[in-house]
Amino acid sequence: MEKLDVRNHVVQTSEELRELVGTPHEAVVKKSIAMISEQAQSFIKQSPMLFMSTASRSGQCDVSPRGDEPGFVYVANSQQLIIPDRPGNKRVDSLNHIVDNPHVGLLFVIPGMEEVLRVNGRAVIIREHPVLEHLKFKGKAPLLGILVDVEACFIHCPRALKHAGIWNHESWPPKDQLPSSMDIFHAHLRINGYKVD
């Protein structure tokens, strides 16, 4: 399959982009604050899931889902929050990116709610700090935590989740029609020359 040729259709400047999409309403610009308001803290404490975007120093991007019981992210104060790093597959893509480039973007989700909370900031990976005791799961504190100094926090409109019908059970496809994660996993292993038994 040939790659698309889009050379004559690429938006190349911020000015060109602004001319195409227009100017945002002042309220849309001013909804972003450089702290975690009480209302945003309440959202975070009720969220069982977030998506964290990171990028390496060279610009390679990654988005990683993080989930646990509601309130798994600890709001330390109005400027900082901490995400526990639970044991996983040991790839640590996001953590390696944070070591190289501290900029992160977080998207908090609450089931049944179509608005999402967006938080941007700078992150560091912490270890052996007493604050990690606040992040215990089944009585055990995480080995590592991702501390984020918040630079922007704002609520995002419901359009995307609403149009996707993400919480509407009736719009969900039957489970037997869903793609198989194991099939995808095995196919990718084979493409990379790894023998699958």
mmCIF file of C-alpha atoms in Angstrom, residues 34-172:
data_model
loop_
_atom_site.group_PDB
_atom_site.id
_atom_site.type_symbol
_atom_site.label_atom_id
_atom_site.label_comp_id
_atom_site.label_asym_id
_atom_site.label_seq_id
_atom_site.Cartn_x
_atom_site.Cartn_y
_atom_site.Cartn_z
ATOM 1 C CA ALA A 34 -1.619 27.180 36.712
ATOM 2 C CA MET A 35 -2.885 25.332 39.784
ATOM 3 C CA ILE A 36 -5.287 22.588 40.877
ATOM 4 C CA SER A 37 -8.458 24.338 42.038
ATOM 5 C CA GLU A 38 -10.713 22.758 44.675
ATOM 6 C CA GLN A 39 -13.122 21.748 41.893
ATOM 7 C CA ALA A 40 -10.308 20.142 39.883
ATOM 8 C CA GLN A 41 -9.086 18.334 43.001
ATOM 9 C CA SER A 42 -12.563 16.863 43.429
ATOM 10 C CA PHE A 43 -12.480 15.645 39.813
ATOM 11 C CA ILE A 44 -9.055 14.017 40.274
ATOM 12 C CA LYS A 45 -10.137 12.324 43.523
ATOM 13 C CA GLN A 46 -13.102 10.720 41.722
ATOM 14 C CA SER A 47 -11.163 9.663 38.633
ATOM 15 C CA PRO A 48 -10.097 6.002 38.364
ATOM 16 C CA MET A 49 -8.212 6.551 35.116
ATOM 17 C CA LEU A 50 -5.937 8.966 33.335
ATOM 18 C CA PHE A 51 -3.930 9.019 30.130
ATOM 19 C CA MET A 52 -0.395 10.419 30.361
ATOM 20 C CA SER A 53 1.420 11.782 27.329
ATOM 21 C CA THR A 54 5.189 12.089 27.296
ATOM 22 C CA ALA A 55 7.881 12.704 24.697
ATOM 23 C CA SER A 56 11.558 11.863 24.491
ATOM 24 C CA ARG A 57 14.208 14.535 24.071
ATOM 25 C CA SER A 58 14.162 13.817 20.315
ATOM 26 C CA GLY A 59 10.365 14.177 20.109
ATOM 27 C CA GLN A 60 9.193 10.544 20.078
ATOM 28 C CA CYS A 61 5.771 10.567 21.730
ATOM 29 C CA ASP A 62 3.895 8.107 23.896
ATOM 30 C CA VAL A 63 0.509 7.983 25.620
ATOM 31 C CA SER A 64 0.101 5.616 28.542
ATOM 32 C CA PRO A 65 -3.113 4.694 30.391
ATOM 33 C CA ARG A 66 -2.926 4.673 34.193
ATOM 34 C CA GLY A 67 -5.768 3.335 36.277
ATOM 35 C CA ASP A 68 -6.665 2.210 39.763
ATOM 36 C CA GLU A 69 -9.359 2.855 42.351
ATOM 37 C CA PRO A 70 -10.836 6.397 42.305
ATOM 38 C CA GLY A 71 -8.444 8.708 44.111
ATOM 39 C CA PHE A 72 -5.341 6.711 43.171
ATOM 40 C CA VAL A 73 -3.655 9.973 42.174
ATOM 41 C CA TYR A 74 -2.585 11.902 45.261
ATOM 42 C CA VAL A 75 -3.120 15.672 45.208
ATOM 43 C CA ALA A 76 -0.300 16.877 47.457
ATOM 44 C CA ASN A 77 -1.273 20.567 47.265
ATOM 45 C CA SER A 78 -2.674 23.093 44.807
ATOM 46 C CA GLN A 79 0.493 22.911 42.702
ATOM 47 C CA GLN A 80 1.513 19.245 42.749
ATOM 48 C CA LEU A 81 0.053 15.795 42.245
ATOM 49 C CA ILE A 82 1.636 12.354 42.379
ATOM 50 C CA ILE A 83 0.816 9.342 40.207
ATOM 51 C CA PRO A 84 1.847 5.936 41.582
ATOM 52 C CA ASP A 85 3.871 3.737 39.257
ATOM 53 C CA ARG A 86 2.491 0.244 39.852
ATOM 54 C CA PRO A 87 4.415 -2.876 38.736
ATOM 55 C CA GLY A 88 3.941 -3.560 35.021
ATOM 56 C CA ASN A 89 5.711 -4.957 31.985
ATOM 57 C CA LYS A 90 8.993 -3.135 32.797
ATOM 58 C CA ARG A 91 9.143 -1.279 29.445
ATOM 59 C CA VAL A 92 8.997 2.050 31.343
ATOM 60 C CA ASP A 93 8.550 4.058 28.126
ATOM 61 C CA SER A 94 6.891 6.976 29.925
ATOM 62 C CA LEU A 95 9.412 6.986 32.765
ATOM 63 C CA ASN A 96 12.367 7.007 30.355
ATOM 64 C CA HIS A 97 10.779 9.940 28.543
ATOM 65 C CA ILE A 98 10.332 11.858 31.810
ATOM 66 C CA VAL A 99 14.012 11.336 32.642
ATOM 67 C CA ASP A 100 14.882 12.862 29.234
ATOM 68 C CA ASN A 101 12.103 15.451 28.971
ATOM 69 C CA PRO A 102 9.970 16.456 31.989
ATOM 70 C CA HIS A 103 6.973 17.824 30.053
ATOM 71 C CA VAL A 104 3.823 15.731 30.529
ATOM 72 C CA GLY A 105 0.148 16.009 29.606
ATOM 73 C CA LEU A 106 -2.552 14.275 31.666
ATOM 74 C CA LEU A 107 -6.160 13.550 30.747
ATOM 75 C CA PHE A 108 -8.382 12.503 33.685
ATOM 76 C CA VAL A 109 -11.589 10.545 33.034
ATOM 77 C CA ILE A 110 -14.584 9.754 35.250
ATOM 78 C CA PRO A 111 -16.882 6.939 34.010
ATOM 79 C CA GLY A 112 -20.222 8.295 32.821
ATOM 80 C CA MET A 113 -18.946 11.872 32.599
ATOM 81 C CA GLU A 114 -18.319 13.260 29.119
ATOM 82 C CA GLU A 115 -16.110 16.168 30.192
ATOM 83 C CA VAL A 116 -12.453 15.392 30.909
ATOM 84 C CA LEU A 117 -9.900 17.259 33.007
ATOM 85 C CA ARG A 118 -6.619 18.201 31.355
ATOM 86 C CA VAL A 119 -3.434 18.894 33.306
ATOM 87 C CA ASN A 120 -0.065 19.858 31.832
ATOM 88 C CA GLY A 121 3.157 20.269 33.736
ATOM 89 C CA ARG A 122 6.675 19.115 34.493
ATOM 90 C CA ALA A 123 7.311 15.733 36.049
ATOM 91 C CA VAL A 124 10.045 14.024 38.017
ATOM 92 C CA ILE A 125 10.273 10.421 39.197
ATOM 93 C CA ILE A 126 10.581 10.099 42.973
ATOM 94 C CA ARG A 127 11.612 7.166 45.138
ATOM 95 C CA GLU A 128 11.876 6.411 48.862
ATOM 96 C CA HIS A 129 9.912 9.529 49.855
ATOM 97 C CA PRO A 130 7.427 9.456 52.762
ATOM 98 C CA VAL A 131 4.703 10.877 50.493
ATOM 99 C CA LEU A 132 4.590 7.544 48.627
ATOM 100 C CA GLU A 133 2.861 6.099 51.717
ATOM 101 C CA HIS A 134 -0.249 8.019 50.577
ATOM 102 C CA LEU A 135 -0.277 5.889 47.413
ATOM 103 C CA LYS A 136 -0.480 2.448 48.976
ATOM 104 C CA PHE A 137 -2.378 -0.310 47.175
ATOM 105 C CA LYS A 138 -3.248 -3.452 49.132
ATOM 106 C CA GLY A 139 -1.050 -2.146 51.926
ATOM 107 C CA LYS A 140 2.020 -1.635 49.761
ATOM 108 C CA ALA A 141 3.518 1.705 48.731
ATOM 109 C CA PRO A 142 4.773 1.998 45.139
ATOM 110 C CA LEU A 143 8.488 1.802 44.423
ATOM 111 C CA LEU A 144 8.230 4.963 42.307
ATOM 112 C CA GLY A 145 5.941 7.938 41.971
ATOM 113 C CA ILE A 146 5.543 10.510 39.207
ATOM 114 C CA LEU A 147 5.383 13.971 40.772
ATOM 115 C CA VAL A 148 3.890 16.611 38.486
ATOM 116 C CA ASP A 149 4.319 20.342 39.040
ATOM 117 C CA VAL A 150 1.159 21.724 37.468
ATOM 118 C CA GLU A 151 1.490 24.455 34.838
ATOM 119 C CA ALA A 152 -1.997 24.274 33.308
ATOM 120 C CA CYS A 153 -5.289 22.774 34.474
ATOM 121 C CA PHE A 154 -8.653 23.042 32.720
ATOM 122 C CA ILE A 155 -11.885 21.225 31.961
ATOM 123 C CA HIS A 156 -12.365 20.035 28.380
ATOM 124 C CA CYS A 157 -15.727 20.122 26.616
ATOM 125 C CA PRO A 158 -17.748 16.886 26.213
ATOM 126 C CA ARG A 159 -17.864 16.869 22.406
ATOM 127 C CA ALA A 160 -15.385 14.019 21.766
ATOM 128 C CA LEU A 161 -16.764 11.529 24.311
ATOM 129 C CA LYS A 162 -20.346 12.533 23.548
ATOM 130 C CA HIS A 163 -20.003 11.995 19.790
ATOM 131 C CA ALA A 164 -18.122 8.730 20.371
ATOM 132 C CA GLY A 165 -20.939 7.476 22.631
ATOM 133 C CA ILE A 166 -18.199 6.071 24.835
ATOM 134 C CA TRP A 167 -20.442 5.570 27.890
ATOM 135 C CA ASN A 168 -23.520 4.492 25.898
ATOM 136 C CA HIS A 169 -23.643 0.706 26.333
ATOM 137 C CA GLU A 170 -26.114 0.363 23.465
ATOM 138 C CA SER A 171 -23.523 1.740 21.023
ATOM 139 C CA TRP A 172 -20.861 -0.764 22.038
#
